[in-house]
Amino acid sequence: MPENNRTKLLIARRVPNAVASRAVSEFRAYVTESDMDAWSVVDFCKKHDVPAVLIGKKSGLQEDHIAALPSTVKIIANASAGVDHMNVAFALERGIVVTNAPDALTECTADFSMLLVLAACRRASEYERIMRSGWGKSFGMTEMLGTRVNGKTLGIVGFGRIGRAVAKRAQAFGMKVAYTDIQRASPALENGAMFYPSLEELLPHSQVLTLHVPGGGTPLMTKKEFGLLPEGAVFVNAARGALVNEDALYEALTSGHLFGAGLDVYRNEPHVDVRFAGLQNVFLTPHMASATIETRDQMGFTALDNIAAVLDGQKALNPV
């Protein structure tokens, strides 16, 4: 097949129609109708000598998969910010460029994090269930009370793009902001937020805590860390489920130490621990922080922009 008619890209996960249309037009891409697993990706690449692959969580390529890829593969593109579903180090060792989409998710993930904060503090899931069951009973001054966010301190773990975007939204709601990260941000980026050099120092000041760091490895939040939060605190996680020891979180929620939680991510997705579904003081969503039409399109377009650059002999726009 002539070079200009050759399939240059395998899209191994389902993508929005706008992304698929551009991929077919620009790269003569093969677009899967259902998410492919890693070995199916390897087999396709061997048969069709494609130089570029866009993968997802199900097609996350580990060392044995990457070792089996043909030398024609030049780039593995991710349409998400996280790359914990693949072995990046081994891909780079093989000379394969790996890219992600770090900016595409920022605004919508920050919006969603604030939604979780507000929903957990104001008992949104409980109120919604009351209405869906028919209401039928007025509540007095002392019943079904939430906790307001105005005036409270929001602790942010990870003050990168998303963490800073959450800080701006929290400040608009009248919240004070404190954070911890590997290093302190510049005064301009801090925008009045208080820096604590360690998680242990941040936690006692965090009336609401939200996580914005990569997952993997040992859980960041265990019984010790939850115990350091002030009594009546609210915990929010729209980052990665692996950051949390869920037994410790459950204990903190059922003991009354935590007022509530807003959760979008879980350790064993898509199979959430059923204990959380039974708790009234938890607002649960199914890993949907980036789930808007605009953001999902932008995620895919960012991956395609990186592929276009690499195949054109240029540097990747978002190398990992």
PDB file of C-alpha atoms in Angstrom:
ATOM      1  CA  MET A   1       0.000   0.000   0.000  1.00  0.00           C
ATOM      2  CA  PRO A   2       1.400   3.455  -0.870  1.00  0.00           C
ATOM      3  CA  GLU A   3       2.659   5.457   2.126  1.00  0.00           C
ATOM      4  CA  ASN A   4      -0.058   8.107   1.855  1.00  0.00           C
ATOM      5  CA  ASN A   5      -2.761   5.407   1.926  1.00  0.00           C
ATOM      6  CA  ARG A   6      -1.292   3.421   4.796  1.00  0.00           C
ATOM      7  CA  THR A   7      -2.985   3.269   8.196  1.00  0.00           C
ATOM      8  CA  LYS A   8      -0.757   5.359  10.443  1.00  0.00           C
ATOM      9  CA  LEU A   9      -2.707   5.153  13.670  1.00  0.00           C
ATOM     10  CA  LEU A  10      -4.525   2.584  15.750  1.00  0.00           C
ATOM     11  CA  ILE A  11      -7.111   4.038  18.116  1.00  0.00           C
ATOM     12  CA  ALA A  12      -7.504   1.224  20.609  1.00  0.00           C
ATOM     13  CA  ARG A  13     -10.188   2.822  22.741  1.00  0.00           C
ATOM     14  CA  ARG A  14     -13.569   4.343  22.018  1.00  0.00           C
ATOM     15  CA  VAL A  15     -13.306   8.063  21.343  1.00  0.00           C
ATOM     16  CA  PRO A  16     -15.809  10.845  20.563  1.00  0.00           C
ATOM     17  CA  ASN A  17     -17.046  11.063  16.968  1.00  0.00           C
ATOM     18  CA  ALA A  18     -15.231  14.340  16.346  1.00  0.00           C
ATOM     19  CA  VAL A  19     -11.922  12.754  17.386  1.00  0.00           C
ATOM     20  CA  ALA A  20     -12.528   9.627  15.300  1.00  0.00           C
ATOM     21  CA  SER A  21     -13.411  11.688  12.227  1.00  0.00           C
ATOM     22  CA  ARG A  22     -10.234  13.733  12.437  1.00  0.00           C
ATOM     23  CA  ALA A  23      -8.147  10.608  13.055  1.00  0.00           C
ATOM     24  CA  VAL A  24      -9.523   8.854   9.981  1.00  0.00           C
ATOM     25  CA  SER A  25      -9.118  11.943   7.796  1.00  0.00           C
ATOM     26  CA  GLU A  26      -5.618  12.839   8.960  1.00  0.00           C
ATOM     27  CA  PHE A  27      -4.059   9.447   9.679  1.00  0.00           C
ATOM     28  CA  ARG A  28      -6.315   6.942   7.916  1.00  0.00           C
ATOM     29  CA  ALA A  29      -6.753   5.603  11.429  1.00  0.00           C
ATOM     30  CA  TYR A  30      -8.319   2.321  12.367  1.00  0.00           C
ATOM     31  CA  VAL A  31     -10.824   3.184  15.103  1.00  0.00           C
ATOM     32  CA  THR A  32     -11.969   0.343  17.327  1.00  0.00           C
ATOM     33  CA  GLU A  33     -15.660  -0.060  18.095  1.00  0.00           C
ATOM     34  CA  SER A  34     -14.919  -1.409  21.577  1.00  0.00           C
ATOM     35  CA  ASP A  35     -11.923  -0.964  23.853  1.00  0.00           C
ATOM     36  CA  MET A  36      -9.113  -3.310  22.849  1.00  0.00           C
ATOM     37  CA  ASP A  37      -6.943  -5.216  25.295  1.00  0.00           C
ATOM     38  CA  ALA A  38      -3.161  -4.899  25.243  1.00  0.00           C
ATOM     39  CA  TRP A  39      -2.386  -8.088  23.299  1.00  0.00           C
ATOM     40  CA  SER A  40      -4.931  -7.145  20.629  1.00  0.00           C
ATOM     41  CA  VAL A  41      -3.046  -3.871  20.241  1.00  0.00           C
ATOM     42  CA  VAL A  42       0.236  -5.741  19.835  1.00  0.00           C
ATOM     43  CA  ASP A  43      -1.258  -8.087  17.242  1.00  0.00           C
ATOM     44  CA  PHE A  44      -2.712  -5.206  15.223  1.00  0.00           C
ATOM     45  CA  CYS A  45       0.563  -3.313  15.244  1.00  0.00           C
ATOM     46  CA  LYS A  46       2.422  -6.393  14.015  1.00  0.00           C
ATOM     47  CA  LYS A  47      -0.011  -6.982  11.154  1.00  0.00           C
ATOM     48  CA  HIS A  48      -0.313  -3.375   9.979  1.00  0.00           C
ATOM     49  CA  ASP A  49       3.030  -1.742  10.866  1.00  0.00           C
ATOM     50  CA  VAL A  50       1.320   1.319  12.338  1.00  0.00           C
ATOM     51  CA  PRO A  51       3.698   3.967  13.722  1.00  0.00           C
ATOM     52  CA  ALA A  52       1.242   5.376  16.279  1.00  0.00           C
ATOM     53  CA  VAL A  53      -1.157   3.983  18.886  1.00  0.00           C
ATOM     54  CA  LEU A  54      -3.725   5.760  21.040  1.00  0.00           C
ATOM     55  CA  ILE A  55      -4.477   3.597  24.059  1.00  0.00           C
ATOM     56  CA  GLY A  56      -6.759   3.553  27.075  1.00  0.00           C
ATOM     57  CA  LYS A  57      -6.887   1.838  30.446  1.00  0.00           C
ATOM     58  CA  LYS A  58      -7.956  -1.548  29.070  1.00  0.00           C
ATOM     59  CA  SER A  59      -5.171  -1.460  26.470  1.00  0.00           C
ATOM     60  CA  GLY A  60      -2.558  -0.290  28.960  1.00  0.00           C
ATOM     61  CA  LEU A  61       0.749  -1.634  27.681  1.00  0.00           C
ATOM     62  CA  GLN A  62       3.042  -3.272  30.221  1.00  0.00           C
ATOM     63  CA  GLU A  63       6.640  -4.422  29.728  1.00  0.00           C
ATOM     64  CA  ASP A  64       5.830  -7.699  27.995  1.00  0.00           C
ATOM     65  CA  HIS A  65       3.404  -5.980  25.610  1.00  0.00           C
ATOM     66  CA  ILE A  66       5.844  -3.195  24.784  1.00  0.00           C
ATOM     67  CA  ALA A  67       8.653  -5.699  24.228  1.00  0.00           C
ATOM     68  CA  ALA A  68       6.459  -7.451  21.660  1.00  0.00           C
ATOM     69  CA  LEU A  69       5.626  -4.287  19.691  1.00  0.00           C
ATOM     70  CA  PRO A  70       7.254  -4.005  16.255  1.00  0.00           C
ATOM     71  CA  SER A  71       9.929  -1.368  15.726  1.00  0.00           C
ATOM     72  CA  THR A  72       7.518   0.580  13.524  1.00  0.00           C
ATOM     73  CA  VAL A  73       5.734   1.966  16.606  1.00  0.00           C
ATOM     74  CA  LYS A  74       7.088   5.454  17.287  1.00  0.00           C
ATOM     75  CA  ILE A  75       4.542   6.884  19.718  1.00  0.00           C
ATOM     76  CA  ILE A  76       2.044   5.680  22.304  1.00  0.00           C
ATOM     77  CA  ALA A  77      -0.429   8.473  22.953  1.00  0.00           C
ATOM     78  CA  ASN A  78      -2.722   8.759  25.956  1.00  0.00           C
ATOM     79  CA  ALA A  79      -5.837  10.907  25.822  1.00  0.00           C
ATOM     80  CA  SER A  80      -5.744  11.371  29.596  1.00  0.00           C
ATOM     81  CA  ALA A  81      -3.467  13.020  32.123  1.00  0.00           C
ATOM     82  CA  GLY A  82      -2.659   9.813  33.994  1.00  0.00           C
ATOM     83  CA  VAL A  83      -0.372   7.135  32.567  1.00  0.00           C
ATOM     84  CA  ASP A  84      -0.399   4.720  35.506  1.00  0.00           C
ATOM     85  CA  HIS A  85      -2.034   2.081  33.298  1.00  0.00           C
ATOM     86  CA  MET A  86       1.167   1.516  31.284  1.00  0.00           C
ATOM     87  CA  ASN A  87       4.913   0.997  31.730  1.00  0.00           C
ATOM     88  CA  VAL A  88       6.199   4.380  30.600  1.00  0.00           C
ATOM     89  CA  ALA A  89       9.809   3.766  31.606  1.00  0.00           C
ATOM     90  CA  PHE A  90      10.128   0.650  29.471  1.00  0.00           C
ATOM     91  CA  ALA A  91       8.519   2.317  26.465  1.00  0.00           C
ATOM     92  CA  LEU A  92      10.986   5.189  26.703  1.00  0.00           C
ATOM     93  CA  GLU A  93      13.824   2.695  27.076  1.00  0.00           C
ATOM     94  CA  ARG A  94      12.731   1.173  23.773  1.00  0.00           C
ATOM     95  CA  GLY A  95      12.806   4.597  22.150  1.00  0.00           C
ATOM     96  CA  ILE A  96       9.025   4.958  21.929  1.00  0.00           C
ATOM     97  CA  VAL A  97       7.629   8.401  22.673  1.00  0.00           C
ATOM     98  CA  VAL A  98       4.858   8.450  25.292  1.00  0.00           C
ATOM     99  CA  THR A  99       2.481  11.405  25.549  1.00  0.00           C
ATOM    100  CA  ASN A 100      -0.494  12.438  27.643  1.00  0.00           C
ATOM    101  CA  ALA A 101      -3.025  15.273  27.776  1.00  0.00           C
ATOM    102  CA  PRO A 102      -2.246  17.155  31.005  1.00  0.00           C
ATOM    103  CA  ASP A 103      -4.049  20.408  30.227  1.00  0.00           C
ATOM    104  CA  ALA A 104      -7.221  19.076  28.645  1.00  0.00           C
ATOM    105  CA  LEU A 105      -8.793  17.860  31.896  1.00  0.00           C
ATOM    106  CA  THR A 106      -7.865  20.730  34.198  1.00  0.00           C
ATOM    107  CA  GLU A 107     -10.947  22.936  34.180  1.00  0.00           C
ATOM    108  CA  CYS A 108     -13.585  20.209  34.181  1.00  0.00           C
ATOM    109  CA  THR A 109     -11.802  18.176  36.843  1.00  0.00           C
ATOM    110  CA  ALA A 110     -11.553  21.284  39.010  1.00  0.00           C
ATOM    111  CA  ASP A 111     -15.258  21.981  38.476  1.00  0.00           C
ATOM    112  CA  PHE A 112     -16.082  18.412  39.413  1.00  0.00           C
ATOM    113  CA  SER A 113     -13.900  18.521  42.505  1.00  0.00           C
ATOM    114  CA  MET A 114     -15.852  21.533  43.726  1.00  0.00           C
ATOM    115  CA  LEU A 115     -19.074  19.699  42.946  1.00  0.00           C
ATOM    116  CA  LEU A 116     -17.889  16.862  45.212  1.00  0.00           C
ATOM    117  CA  VAL A 117     -16.932  19.341  47.938  1.00  0.00           C
ATOM    118  CA  LEU A 118     -20.315  21.070  47.840  1.00  0.00           C
ATOM    119  CA  ALA A 119     -22.301  17.836  47.501  1.00  0.00           C
ATOM    120  CA  ALA A 120     -20.545  16.206  50.454  1.00  0.00           C
ATOM    121  CA  CYS A 121     -20.815  19.287  52.663  1.00  0.00           C
ATOM    122  CA  ARG A 122     -24.467  19.978  51.807  1.00  0.00           C
ATOM    123  CA  ARG A 123     -25.671  16.339  51.884  1.00  0.00           C
ATOM    124  CA  ALA A 124     -26.737  16.432  48.250  1.00  0.00           C
ATOM    125  CA  SER A 125     -27.194  12.689  47.805  1.00  0.00           C
ATOM    126  CA  GLU A 126     -29.413  12.477  50.891  1.00  0.00           C
ATOM    127  CA  TYR A 127     -31.577  15.393  49.787  1.00  0.00           C
ATOM    128  CA  GLU A 128     -31.920  13.950  46.302  1.00  0.00           C
ATOM    129  CA  ARG A 129     -33.003  10.564  47.665  1.00  0.00           C
ATOM    130  CA  ILE A 130     -35.585  12.243  49.879  1.00  0.00           C
ATOM    131  CA  MET A 131     -37.091  14.006  46.873  1.00  0.00           C
ATOM    132  CA  ARG A 132     -37.094  10.891  44.690  1.00  0.00           C
ATOM    133  CA  SER A 133     -38.906   8.964  47.420  1.00  0.00           C
ATOM    134  CA  GLY A 134     -41.684  11.574  47.474  1.00  0.00           C
ATOM    135  CA  TRP A 135     -40.538  13.916  50.302  1.00  0.00           C
ATOM    136  CA  GLY A 136     -43.798  14.226  52.298  1.00  0.00           C
ATOM    137  CA  LYS A 137     -42.290  15.586  55.519  1.00  0.00           C
ATOM    138  CA  SER A 138     -41.044  19.089  56.255  1.00  0.00           C
ATOM    139  CA  PHE A 139     -37.756  19.434  58.134  1.00  0.00           C
ATOM    140  CA  GLY A 140     -37.232  21.614  61.172  1.00  0.00           C
ATOM    141  CA  MET A 141     -34.328  23.882  62.114  1.00  0.00           C
ATOM    142  CA  THR A 142     -32.267  21.078  63.614  1.00  0.00           C
ATOM    143  CA  GLU A 143     -32.848  18.353  61.010  1.00  0.00           C
ATOM    144  CA  MET A 144     -30.760  17.219  58.016  1.00  0.00           C
ATOM    145  CA  LEU A 145     -28.179  19.953  58.461  1.00  0.00           C
ATOM    146  CA  GLY A 146     -25.132  20.144  56.254  1.00  0.00           C
ATOM    147  CA  THR A 147     -21.948  22.092  56.862  1.00  0.00           C
ATOM    148  CA  ARG A 148     -21.177  25.285  54.968  1.00  0.00           C
ATOM    149  CA  VAL A 149     -18.016  25.723  52.930  1.00  0.00           C
ATOM    150  CA  ASN A 150     -17.704  29.491  53.333  1.00  0.00           C
ATOM    151  CA  GLY A 151     -14.974  30.308  55.849  1.00  0.00           C
ATOM    152  CA  LYS A 152     -13.587  26.783  55.985  1.00  0.00           C
ATOM    153  CA  THR A 153     -10.043  25.795  55.038  1.00  0.00           C
ATOM    154  CA  LEU A 154      -9.644  23.592  52.006  1.00  0.00           C
ATOM    155  CA  GLY A 155      -6.511  21.471  52.124  1.00  0.00           C
ATOM    156  CA  ILE A 156      -5.156  20.592  48.685  1.00  0.00           C
ATOM    157  CA  VAL A 157      -2.707  17.739  48.256  1.00  0.00           C
ATOM    158  CA  GLY A 158      -0.873  18.433  45.009  1.00  0.00           C
ATOM    159  CA  PHE A 159      -0.734  22.042  43.805  1.00  0.00           C
ATOM    160  CA  GLY A 160      -0.307  21.418  40.087  1.00  0.00           C
ATOM    161  CA  ARG A 161      -2.637  22.584  37.345  1.00  0.00           C
ATOM    162  CA  ILE A 162      -5.758  20.971  38.771  1.00  0.00           C
ATOM    163  CA  GLY A 163      -4.928  21.759  42.393  1.00  0.00           C
ATOM    164  CA  ARG A 164      -4.456  25.446  41.583  1.00  0.00           C
ATOM    165  CA  ALA A 165      -7.666  25.526  39.541  1.00  0.00           C
ATOM    166  CA  VAL A 166      -9.549  24.034  42.496  1.00  0.00           C
ATOM    167  CA  ALA A 167      -7.980  26.653  44.781  1.00  0.00           C
ATOM    168  CA  LYS A 168      -9.366  29.488  42.637  1.00  0.00           C
ATOM    169  CA  ARG A 169     -12.835  28.000  42.717  1.00  0.00           C
ATOM    170  CA  ALA A 170     -12.681  27.432  46.468  1.00  0.00           C
ATOM    171  CA  GLN A 171     -11.589  31.016  47.073  1.00  0.00           C
ATOM    172  CA  ALA A 172     -14.588  32.189  45.057  1.00  0.00           C
ATOM    173  CA  PHE A 173     -16.754  30.327  47.584  1.00  0.00           C
ATOM    174  CA  GLY A 174     -15.076  32.152  50.446  1.00  0.00           C
ATOM    175  CA  MET A 175     -12.848  29.270  51.483  1.00  0.00           C
ATOM    176  CA  LYS A 176      -9.315  29.617  52.796  1.00  0.00           C
ATOM    177  CA  VAL A 177      -6.801  27.471  50.929  1.00  0.00           C
ATOM    178  CA  ALA A 178      -3.833  25.506  52.249  1.00  0.00           C
ATOM    179  CA  TYR A 179      -1.727  23.057  50.286  1.00  0.00           C
ATOM    180  CA  THR A 180       1.215  20.720  50.267  1.00  0.00           C
ATOM    181  CA  ASP A 181       3.428  19.659  47.391  1.00  0.00           C
ATOM    182  CA  ILE A 182       6.991  18.534  46.709  1.00  0.00           C
ATOM    183  CA  GLN A 183       8.028  22.162  46.564  1.00  0.00           C
ATOM    184  CA  ARG A 184       6.420  25.496  47.295  1.00  0.00           C
ATOM    185  CA  ALA A 185       4.775  27.368  44.428  1.00  0.00           C
ATOM    186  CA  SER A 186       5.678  30.922  43.532  1.00  0.00           C
ATOM    187  CA  PRO A 187       3.709  33.692  45.277  1.00  0.00           C
ATOM    188  CA  ALA A 188       1.841  34.416  42.049  1.00  0.00           C
ATOM    189  CA  LEU A 189       0.695  30.816  41.722  1.00  0.00           C
ATOM    190  CA  GLU A 190      -0.078  30.520  45.438  1.00  0.00           C
ATOM    191  CA  ASN A 191      -2.479  33.462  45.213  1.00  0.00           C
ATOM    192  CA  GLY A 192      -2.743  33.649  48.995  1.00  0.00           C
ATOM    193  CA  ALA A 193      -2.775  29.907  49.694  1.00  0.00           C
ATOM    194  CA  MET A 194      -0.874  28.701  52.766  1.00  0.00           C
ATOM    195  CA  PHE A 195       1.947  26.213  52.133  1.00  0.00           C
ATOM    196  CA  TYR A 196       2.717  23.282  54.433  1.00  0.00           C
ATOM    197  CA  PRO A 197       5.873  21.291  53.668  1.00  0.00           C
ATOM    198  CA  SER A 198       4.333  17.903  54.507  1.00  0.00           C
ATOM    199  CA  LEU A 199       1.001  16.124  54.415  1.00  0.00           C
ATOM    200  CA  GLU A 200       1.143  15.553  58.166  1.00  0.00           C
ATOM    201  CA  GLU A 201       1.433  19.299  58.751  1.00  0.00           C
ATOM    202  CA  LEU A 202      -1.385  20.125  56.337  1.00  0.00           C
ATOM    203  CA  LEU A 203      -3.990  17.660  57.578  1.00  0.00           C
ATOM    204  CA  PRO A 204      -4.842  19.182  61.004  1.00  0.00           C
ATOM    205  CA  HIS A 205      -5.735  22.456  59.245  1.00  0.00           C
ATOM    206  CA  SER A 206      -7.885  20.870  56.517  1.00  0.00           C
ATOM    207  CA  GLN A 207     -11.573  21.084  57.316  1.00  0.00           C
ATOM    208  CA  VAL A 208     -12.083  19.862  53.772  1.00  0.00           C
ATOM    209  CA  LEU A 209      -9.350  17.822  52.049  1.00  0.00           C
ATOM    210  CA  THR A 210      -9.014  17.126  48.330  1.00  0.00           C
ATOM    211  CA  LEU A 211      -6.378  15.043  46.519  1.00  0.00           C
ATOM    212  CA  HIS A 212      -4.741  16.017  43.221  1.00  0.00           C
ATOM    213  CA  VAL A 213      -1.666  13.808  42.886  1.00  0.00           C
ATOM    214  CA  PRO A 214      -0.880  10.708  40.777  1.00  0.00           C
ATOM    215  CA  GLY A 215      -1.834   7.293  42.120  1.00  0.00           C
ATOM    216  CA  GLY A 216       0.164   4.110  42.487  1.00  0.00           C
ATOM    217  CA  GLY A 217       2.272   2.539  45.202  1.00  0.00           C
ATOM    218  CA  THR A 218       1.483   2.829  48.902  1.00  0.00           C
ATOM    219  CA  PRO A 219      -1.807   4.592  49.775  1.00  0.00           C
ATOM    220  CA  LEU A 220      -1.368   8.224  50.762  1.00  0.00           C
ATOM    221  CA  MET A 221      -4.391   8.262  53.060  1.00  0.00           C
ATOM    222  CA  THR A 222      -4.375   5.568  55.744  1.00  0.00           C
ATOM    223  CA  LYS A 223      -5.841   5.353  59.256  1.00  0.00           C
ATOM    224  CA  LYS A 224      -3.051   7.618  60.520  1.00  0.00           C
ATOM    225  CA  GLU A 225      -3.704  10.375  57.973  1.00  0.00           C
ATOM    226  CA  PHE A 226      -7.484  10.302  58.377  1.00  0.00           C
ATOM    227  CA  GLY A 227      -6.927  10.540  62.126  1.00  0.00           C
ATOM    228  CA  LEU A 228      -4.933  13.746  61.650  1.00  0.00           C
ATOM    229  CA  LEU A 229      -7.863  15.506  59.996  1.00  0.00           C
ATOM    230  CA  PRO A 230      -9.985  17.609  62.350  1.00  0.00           C
ATOM    231  CA  GLU A 231     -13.166  15.997  63.611  1.00  0.00           C
ATOM    232  CA  GLY A 232     -16.046  16.735  61.244  1.00  0.00           C
ATOM    233  CA  ALA A 233     -13.801  17.141  58.198  1.00  0.00           C
ATOM    234  CA  VAL A 234     -14.903  16.307  54.661  1.00  0.00           C
ATOM    235  CA  PHE A 235     -12.768  14.177  52.339  1.00  0.00           C
ATOM    236  CA  VAL A 236     -12.835  14.467  48.535  1.00  0.00           C
ATOM    237  CA  ASN A 237     -11.035  12.372  45.931  1.00  0.00           C
ATOM    238  CA  ALA A 238     -11.265  12.886  42.167  1.00  0.00           C
ATOM    239  CA  ALA A 239      -7.644  11.850  41.556  1.00  0.00           C
ATOM    240  CA  ARG A 240      -6.925   8.114  41.926  1.00  0.00           C
ATOM    241  CA  GLY A 241      -8.505   5.426  44.088  1.00  0.00           C
ATOM    242  CA  ALA A 242      -5.096   3.894  44.807  1.00  0.00           C
ATOM    243  CA  LEU A 243      -4.300   6.918  46.975  1.00  0.00           C
ATOM    244  CA  VAL A 244      -6.720   5.742  49.666  1.00  0.00           C
ATOM    245  CA  ASN A 245      -6.884   2.834  52.089  1.00  0.00           C
ATOM    246  CA  GLU A 246     -10.616   2.268  51.779  1.00  0.00           C
ATOM    247  CA  ASP A 247     -10.909   0.346  55.057  1.00  0.00           C
ATOM    248  CA  ALA A 248      -9.481   3.372  56.858  1.00  0.00           C
ATOM    249  CA  LEU A 249     -11.818   5.726  54.979  1.00  0.00           C
ATOM    250  CA  TYR A 250     -14.835   3.590  55.812  1.00  0.00           C
ATOM    251  CA  GLU A 251     -13.868   3.554  59.483  1.00  0.00           C
ATOM    252  CA  ALA A 252     -13.429   7.345  59.522  1.00  0.00           C
ATOM    253  CA  LEU A 253     -16.859   7.813  57.925  1.00  0.00           C
ATOM    254  CA  THR A 254     -18.728   5.378  60.152  1.00  0.00           C
ATOM    255  CA  SER A 255     -17.041   6.451  63.387  1.00  0.00           C
ATOM    256  CA  GLY A 256     -18.199  10.026  62.915  1.00  0.00           C
ATOM    257  CA  HIS A 257     -14.667  11.390  62.625  1.00  0.00           C
ATOM    258  CA  LEU A 258     -15.449  12.529  59.082  1.00  0.00           C
ATOM    259  CA  PHE A 259     -18.641  14.460  58.380  1.00  0.00           C
ATOM    260  CA  GLY A 260     -18.749  13.060  54.867  1.00  0.00           C
ATOM    261  CA  ALA A 261     -16.942  12.349  51.637  1.00  0.00           C
ATOM    262  CA  GLY A 262     -17.247  12.998  47.922  1.00  0.00           C
ATOM    263  CA  LEU A 263     -15.702  10.212  45.834  1.00  0.00           C
ATOM    264  CA  ASP A 264     -15.208   9.873  42.090  1.00  0.00           C
ATOM    265  CA  VAL A 265     -12.438   7.240  42.117  1.00  0.00           C
ATOM    266  CA  TYR A 266     -11.988   3.874  43.807  1.00  0.00           C
ATOM    267  CA  ARG A 267      -9.361   1.182  44.316  1.00  0.00           C
ATOM    268  CA  ASN A 268     -11.107  -1.552  42.318  1.00  0.00           C
ATOM    269  CA  GLU A 269     -12.874   0.333  39.555  1.00  0.00           C
ATOM    270  CA  PRO A 270     -15.401  -0.193  38.168  1.00  0.00           C
ATOM    271  CA  HIS A 271     -16.395  -2.318  41.168  1.00  0.00           C
ATOM    272  CA  VAL A 272     -16.898   0.076  44.055  1.00  0.00           C
ATOM    273  CA  ASP A 273     -16.734  -1.260  47.594  1.00  0.00           C
ATOM    274  CA  VAL A 274     -20.421  -1.864  48.358  1.00  0.00           C
ATOM    275  CA  ARG A 275     -19.978  -0.559  51.889  1.00  0.00           C
ATOM    276  CA  PHE A 276     -19.709   2.994  50.572  1.00  0.00           C
ATOM    277  CA  ALA A 277     -22.949   2.681  48.623  1.00  0.00           C
ATOM    278  CA  GLY A 278     -24.701   1.983  51.915  1.00  0.00           C
ATOM    279  CA  LEU A 279     -23.448   5.136  53.649  1.00  0.00           C
ATOM    280  CA  GLN A 280     -25.696   8.173  53.729  1.00  0.00           C
ATOM    281  CA  ASN A 281     -22.816  10.611  54.210  1.00  0.00           C
ATOM    282  CA  VAL A 282     -20.983   9.769  50.989  1.00  0.00           C
ATOM    283  CA  PHE A 283     -21.605  11.339  47.588  1.00  0.00           C
ATOM    284  CA  LEU A 284     -20.535   8.843  44.901  1.00  0.00           C
ATOM    285  CA  THR A 285     -19.855   9.310  41.187  1.00  0.00           C
ATOM    286  CA  PRO A 286     -18.439   6.782  38.674  1.00  0.00           C
ATOM    287  CA  HIS A 287     -15.046   8.355  37.703  1.00  0.00           C
ATOM    288  CA  MET A 288     -16.608  11.112  35.637  1.00  0.00           C
ATOM    289  CA  ALA A 289     -14.574  14.229  36.480  1.00  0.00           C
ATOM    290  CA  SER A 290     -13.587  14.852  32.852  1.00  0.00           C
ATOM    291  CA  ALA A 291     -16.911  13.761  31.377  1.00  0.00           C
ATOM    292  CA  THR A 292     -18.016  16.744  29.328  1.00  0.00           C
ATOM    293  CA  ILE A 293     -18.338  16.882  25.551  1.00  0.00           C
ATOM    294  CA  GLU A 294     -15.806  19.681  25.321  1.00  0.00           C
ATOM    295  CA  THR A 295     -13.176  18.074  27.517  1.00  0.00           C
ATOM    296  CA  ARG A 296     -13.403  14.591  26.006  1.00  0.00           C
ATOM    297  CA  ASP A 297     -13.011  16.122  22.526  1.00  0.00           C
ATOM    298  CA  GLN A 298     -10.031  18.156  23.707  1.00  0.00           C
ATOM    299  CA  MET A 299      -8.434  15.075  25.280  1.00  0.00           C
ATOM    300  CA  GLY A 300      -8.626  13.223  21.989  1.00  0.00           C
ATOM    301  CA  PHE A 301      -7.458  16.191  19.932  1.00  0.00           C
ATOM    302  CA  THR A 302      -4.453  16.640  22.219  1.00  0.00           C
ATOM    303  CA  ALA A 303      -3.463  13.026  21.636  1.00  0.00           C
ATOM    304  CA  LEU A 304      -3.802  13.527  17.876  1.00  0.00           C
ATOM    305  CA  ASP A 305      -1.743  16.734  18.013  1.00  0.00           C
ATOM    306  CA  ASN A 306       1.062  14.813  19.728  1.00  0.00           C
ATOM    307  CA  ILE A 307       0.865  12.029  17.154  1.00  0.00           C
ATOM    308  CA  ALA A 308       0.967  14.514  14.287  1.00  0.00           C
ATOM    309  CA  ALA A 309       4.059  16.205  15.717  1.00  0.00           C
ATOM    310  CA  VAL A 310       5.991  12.969  16.265  1.00  0.00           C
ATOM    311  CA  LEU A 311       5.122  11.469  12.874  1.00  0.00           C
ATOM    312  CA  ASP A 312       6.206  14.738  11.275  1.00  0.00           C
ATOM    313  CA  GLY A 313       9.612  14.404  12.906  1.00  0.00           C
ATOM    314  CA  GLN A 314       8.943  17.090  15.518  1.00  0.00           C
ATOM    315  CA  LYS A 315       9.096  16.939  19.288  1.00  0.00           C
ATOM    316  CA  ALA A 316       5.978  15.750  21.101  1.00  0.00           C
ATOM    317  CA  LEU A 317       3.883  18.539  22.586  1.00  0.00           C
ATOM    318  CA  ASN A 318       3.208  16.647  25.834  1.00  0.00           C
ATOM    319  CA  PRO A 319       5.938  14.067  26.366  1.00  0.00           C
ATOM    320  CA  VAL A 320       5.765  12.020  29.543  1.00  0.00           C
TER     321      VAL A 320
END
